[in-house]
XYZ file of C-alpha atoms in Angstrom:
248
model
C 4.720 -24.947 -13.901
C 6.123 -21.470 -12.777
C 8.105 -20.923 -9.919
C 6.663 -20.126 -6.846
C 7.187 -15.790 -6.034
C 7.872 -14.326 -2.589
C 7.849 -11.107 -1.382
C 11.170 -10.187 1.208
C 13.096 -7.593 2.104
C 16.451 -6.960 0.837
C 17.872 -6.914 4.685
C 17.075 -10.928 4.375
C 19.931 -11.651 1.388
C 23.587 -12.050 2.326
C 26.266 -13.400 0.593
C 24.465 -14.949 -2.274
C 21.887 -16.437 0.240
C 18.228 -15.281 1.619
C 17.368 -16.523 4.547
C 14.090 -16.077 6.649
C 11.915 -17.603 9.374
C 7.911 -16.573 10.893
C 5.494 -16.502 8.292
C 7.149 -16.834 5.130
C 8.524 -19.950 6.215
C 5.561 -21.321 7.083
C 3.729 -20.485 3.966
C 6.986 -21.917 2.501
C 7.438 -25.068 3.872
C 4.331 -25.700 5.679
C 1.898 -25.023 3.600
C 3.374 -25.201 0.216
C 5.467 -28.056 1.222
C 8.373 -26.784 -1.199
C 11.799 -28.329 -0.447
C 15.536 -28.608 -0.735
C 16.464 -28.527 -4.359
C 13.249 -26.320 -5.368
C 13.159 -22.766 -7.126
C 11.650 -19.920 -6.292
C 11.833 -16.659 -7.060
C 12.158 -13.749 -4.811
C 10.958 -10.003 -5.368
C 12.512 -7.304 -2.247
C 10.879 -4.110 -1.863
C 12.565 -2.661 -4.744
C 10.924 -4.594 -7.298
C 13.806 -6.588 -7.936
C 14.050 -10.614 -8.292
C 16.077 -12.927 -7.352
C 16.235 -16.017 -8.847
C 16.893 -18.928 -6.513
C 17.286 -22.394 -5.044
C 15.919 -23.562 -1.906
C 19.453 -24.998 -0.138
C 18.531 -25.868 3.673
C 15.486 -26.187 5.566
C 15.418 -26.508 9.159
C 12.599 -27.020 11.785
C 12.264 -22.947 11.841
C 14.260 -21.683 8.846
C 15.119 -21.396 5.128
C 18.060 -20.586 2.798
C 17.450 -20.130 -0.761
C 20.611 -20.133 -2.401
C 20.220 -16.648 -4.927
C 21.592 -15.535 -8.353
C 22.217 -11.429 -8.694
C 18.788 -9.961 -8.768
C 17.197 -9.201 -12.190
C 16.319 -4.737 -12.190
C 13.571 -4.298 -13.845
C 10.369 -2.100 -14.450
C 7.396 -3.531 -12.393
C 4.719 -4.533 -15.050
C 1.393 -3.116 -14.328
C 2.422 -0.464 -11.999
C 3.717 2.283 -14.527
C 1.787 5.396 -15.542
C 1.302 7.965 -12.296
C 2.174 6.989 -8.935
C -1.013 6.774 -6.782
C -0.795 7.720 -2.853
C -3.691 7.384 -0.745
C -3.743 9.682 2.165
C -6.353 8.140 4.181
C -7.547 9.233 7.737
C -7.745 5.971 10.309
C -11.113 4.324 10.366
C -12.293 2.193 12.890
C -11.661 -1.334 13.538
C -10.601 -3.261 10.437
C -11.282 -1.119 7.661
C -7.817 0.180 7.448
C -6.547 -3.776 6.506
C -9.399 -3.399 3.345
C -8.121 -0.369 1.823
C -4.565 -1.512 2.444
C -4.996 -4.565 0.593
C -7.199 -3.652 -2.179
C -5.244 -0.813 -2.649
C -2.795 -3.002 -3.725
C -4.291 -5.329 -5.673
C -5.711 -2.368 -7.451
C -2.051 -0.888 -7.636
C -1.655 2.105 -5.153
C 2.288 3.298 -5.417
C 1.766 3.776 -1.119
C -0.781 4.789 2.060
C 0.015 7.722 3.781
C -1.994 7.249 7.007
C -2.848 9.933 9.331
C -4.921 10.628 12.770
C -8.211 12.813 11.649
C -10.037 14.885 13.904
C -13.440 12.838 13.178
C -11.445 9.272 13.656
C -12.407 7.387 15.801
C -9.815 4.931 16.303
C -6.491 6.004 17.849
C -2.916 5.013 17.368
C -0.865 5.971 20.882
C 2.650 6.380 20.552
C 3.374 3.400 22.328
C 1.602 1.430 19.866
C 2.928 3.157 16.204
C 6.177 0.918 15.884
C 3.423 -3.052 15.934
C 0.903 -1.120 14.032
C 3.281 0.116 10.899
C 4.920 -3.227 11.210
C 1.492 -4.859 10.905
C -0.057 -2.433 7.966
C 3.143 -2.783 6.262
C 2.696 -6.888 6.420
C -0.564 -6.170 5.228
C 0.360 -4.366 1.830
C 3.239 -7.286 1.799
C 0.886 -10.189 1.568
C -1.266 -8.759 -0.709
C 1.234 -7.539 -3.296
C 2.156 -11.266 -3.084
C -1.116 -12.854 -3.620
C -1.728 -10.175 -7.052
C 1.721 -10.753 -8.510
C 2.958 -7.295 -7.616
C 6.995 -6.960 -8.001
C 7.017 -3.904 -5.392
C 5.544 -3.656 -1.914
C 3.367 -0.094 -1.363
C 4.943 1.969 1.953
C 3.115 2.424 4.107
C 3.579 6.043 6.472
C 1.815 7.978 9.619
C 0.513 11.237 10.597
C -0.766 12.348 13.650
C -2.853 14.502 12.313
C -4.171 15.856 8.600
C -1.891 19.491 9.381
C 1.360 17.093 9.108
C -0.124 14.894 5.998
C -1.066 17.551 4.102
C 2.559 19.465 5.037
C 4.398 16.624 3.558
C 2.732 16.576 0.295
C 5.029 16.431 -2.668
C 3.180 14.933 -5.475
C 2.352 16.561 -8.360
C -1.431 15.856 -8.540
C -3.714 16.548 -5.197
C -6.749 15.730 -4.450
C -9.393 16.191 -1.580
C -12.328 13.951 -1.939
C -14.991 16.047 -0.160
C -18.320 15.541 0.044
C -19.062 19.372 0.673
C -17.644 19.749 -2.940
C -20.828 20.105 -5.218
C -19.381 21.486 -7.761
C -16.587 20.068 -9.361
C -17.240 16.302 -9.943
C -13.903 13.769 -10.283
C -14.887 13.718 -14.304
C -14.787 17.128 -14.923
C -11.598 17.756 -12.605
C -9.646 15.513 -14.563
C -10.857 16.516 -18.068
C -8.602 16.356 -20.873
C -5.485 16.326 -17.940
C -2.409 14.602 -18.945
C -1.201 11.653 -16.618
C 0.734 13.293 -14.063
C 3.912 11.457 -12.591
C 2.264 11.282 -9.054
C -0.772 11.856 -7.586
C -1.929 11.923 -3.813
C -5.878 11.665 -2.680
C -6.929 12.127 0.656
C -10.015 10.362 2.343
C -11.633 11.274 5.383
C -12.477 9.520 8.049
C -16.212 7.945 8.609
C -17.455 11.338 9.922
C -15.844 13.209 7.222
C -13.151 15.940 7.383
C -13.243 18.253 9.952
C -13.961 22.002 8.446
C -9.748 22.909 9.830
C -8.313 19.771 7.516
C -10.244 20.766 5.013
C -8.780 24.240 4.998
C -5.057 22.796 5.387
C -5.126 20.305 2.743
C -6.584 23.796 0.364
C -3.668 25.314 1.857
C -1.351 22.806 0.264
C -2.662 23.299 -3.052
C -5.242 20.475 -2.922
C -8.090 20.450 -5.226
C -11.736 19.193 -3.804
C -13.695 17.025 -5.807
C -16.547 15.152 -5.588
C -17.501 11.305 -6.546
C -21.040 12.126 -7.016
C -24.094 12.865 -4.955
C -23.906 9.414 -3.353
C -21.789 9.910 0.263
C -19.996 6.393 -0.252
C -18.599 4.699 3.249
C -14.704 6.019 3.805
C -13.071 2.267 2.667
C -15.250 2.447 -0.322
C -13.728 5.632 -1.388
C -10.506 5.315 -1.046
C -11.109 1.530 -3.163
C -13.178 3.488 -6.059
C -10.681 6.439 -6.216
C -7.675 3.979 -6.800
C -9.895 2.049 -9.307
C -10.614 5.335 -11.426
C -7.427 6.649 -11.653
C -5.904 3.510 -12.627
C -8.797 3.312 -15.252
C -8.620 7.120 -16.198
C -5.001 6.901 -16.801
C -4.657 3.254 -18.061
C -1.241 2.442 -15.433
C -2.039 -0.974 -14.986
């Protein structure tokens, strides 16, 4: 049987050791029941693993004693390196295209506050909600076997998303684009190194982003005549480009 994998951060390994508590412990011990004397391996946000040893367990804690970490490429996530720029949708769509943007091998989200969104991230608030989105991508690059966790970043506003654009690829799914269809954008178009897509909101862009994300050399295109929901976009896009370009 294979050893059990674990996503952590590298800030959790010191002196040969990892050591953790809160959830991971309690999938660890709790609900896998694994104990002293058991190995495991460990993947940090790198993509690197550790293998290791589970040395003490306490009522709230465990130490896995660690070996140097192995560097290597993560399989199924070369080819281009997909971002999703996706304006905040209400309620709990956000955890959906977080998590099967994962699975379906995103490189990282680049979240922002749209002018159509309806839900709202106060400042007070940013610091729980990151930690929580970021837990998000976490748990489900464990679950798929993923050796690197997607980042996950925020925008206040599209403006500020767009202005931080460094890929090489960009894209503005639009649905006021009628003309130039995702197929015919992409034709005969070598696999660039990165590529960045932006989603709007459930209302759609706002005429403004639309103009700043043009500004920043984005390129509209169109998924067909079909206006799809703004979670089932942003899955379909990832799924596409990972097919287009074969990366997984």
């Amino acid at each position: 049987m294979s050893q059990r994998r674990f996503m952590i951060s590298s800030r959790n390994i010191r002196d040969g050791y990892a050591s953790f508590n809160g959830d991971l412990f309690n999938h660890m011990v709790r609900v896998l029941r694994l104990g002293t004397g058991e190995g495991v391996t460990l993947v940090d946000e790198a993509g690197n693993e550790h293998q290791g040893v589970i040395d003490q367990v306490s009522r709230e804690w465990v130490a896995v004693r660690v070996e140097a970490p192995r560097q290597a490429a993560p399989a199924g996530e070369g080819g281009a390196r997909i971002t999703i720029c996706q304006a905040l949708p209400k309620g709990e769509k956000i955890d959906l295209i977080l998590q099967k943007g994962t699975e379906l091998g995103a490189h990282d989200f680049s979240l922002f506050g749209g002018r159509r969104s309806v839900a709202r991230v106060r400042e007070e608030q940013l610091a729980a909600k990151l930690e929580r989105w970021q837990r998000i991508t976490a748990e489900a690059a464990r679950q798929c076997n993923r050796r690197s966790i997607p980042g996950v970043s925020w925008s206040p506003s599209a403006a500020e998303a767009a202005g931080s654009t460094s890929q090489e690829l960009r894209l503005l799914l639009w649905e006021g684009e009628r003309k130039l269809g995702l197929k015919a954008a992409l034709a005969d178009r070598a696999c660039p190194a990165s590529v960045i897509v932006a989603v709007g909101p459930e209302g759609g862009f706002d005429p403004l982003e639309v103009q700043q994300f043009l500004q920043q050399g984005y390129l509209p295109v169109s998924l067909g005549d079909r206006i799809l929901r703004t979670e089932t976009a942003a899955i379909a896009i990832t799924a596409i480009l990972q097919y287009i370009w074969d990366t997984q």
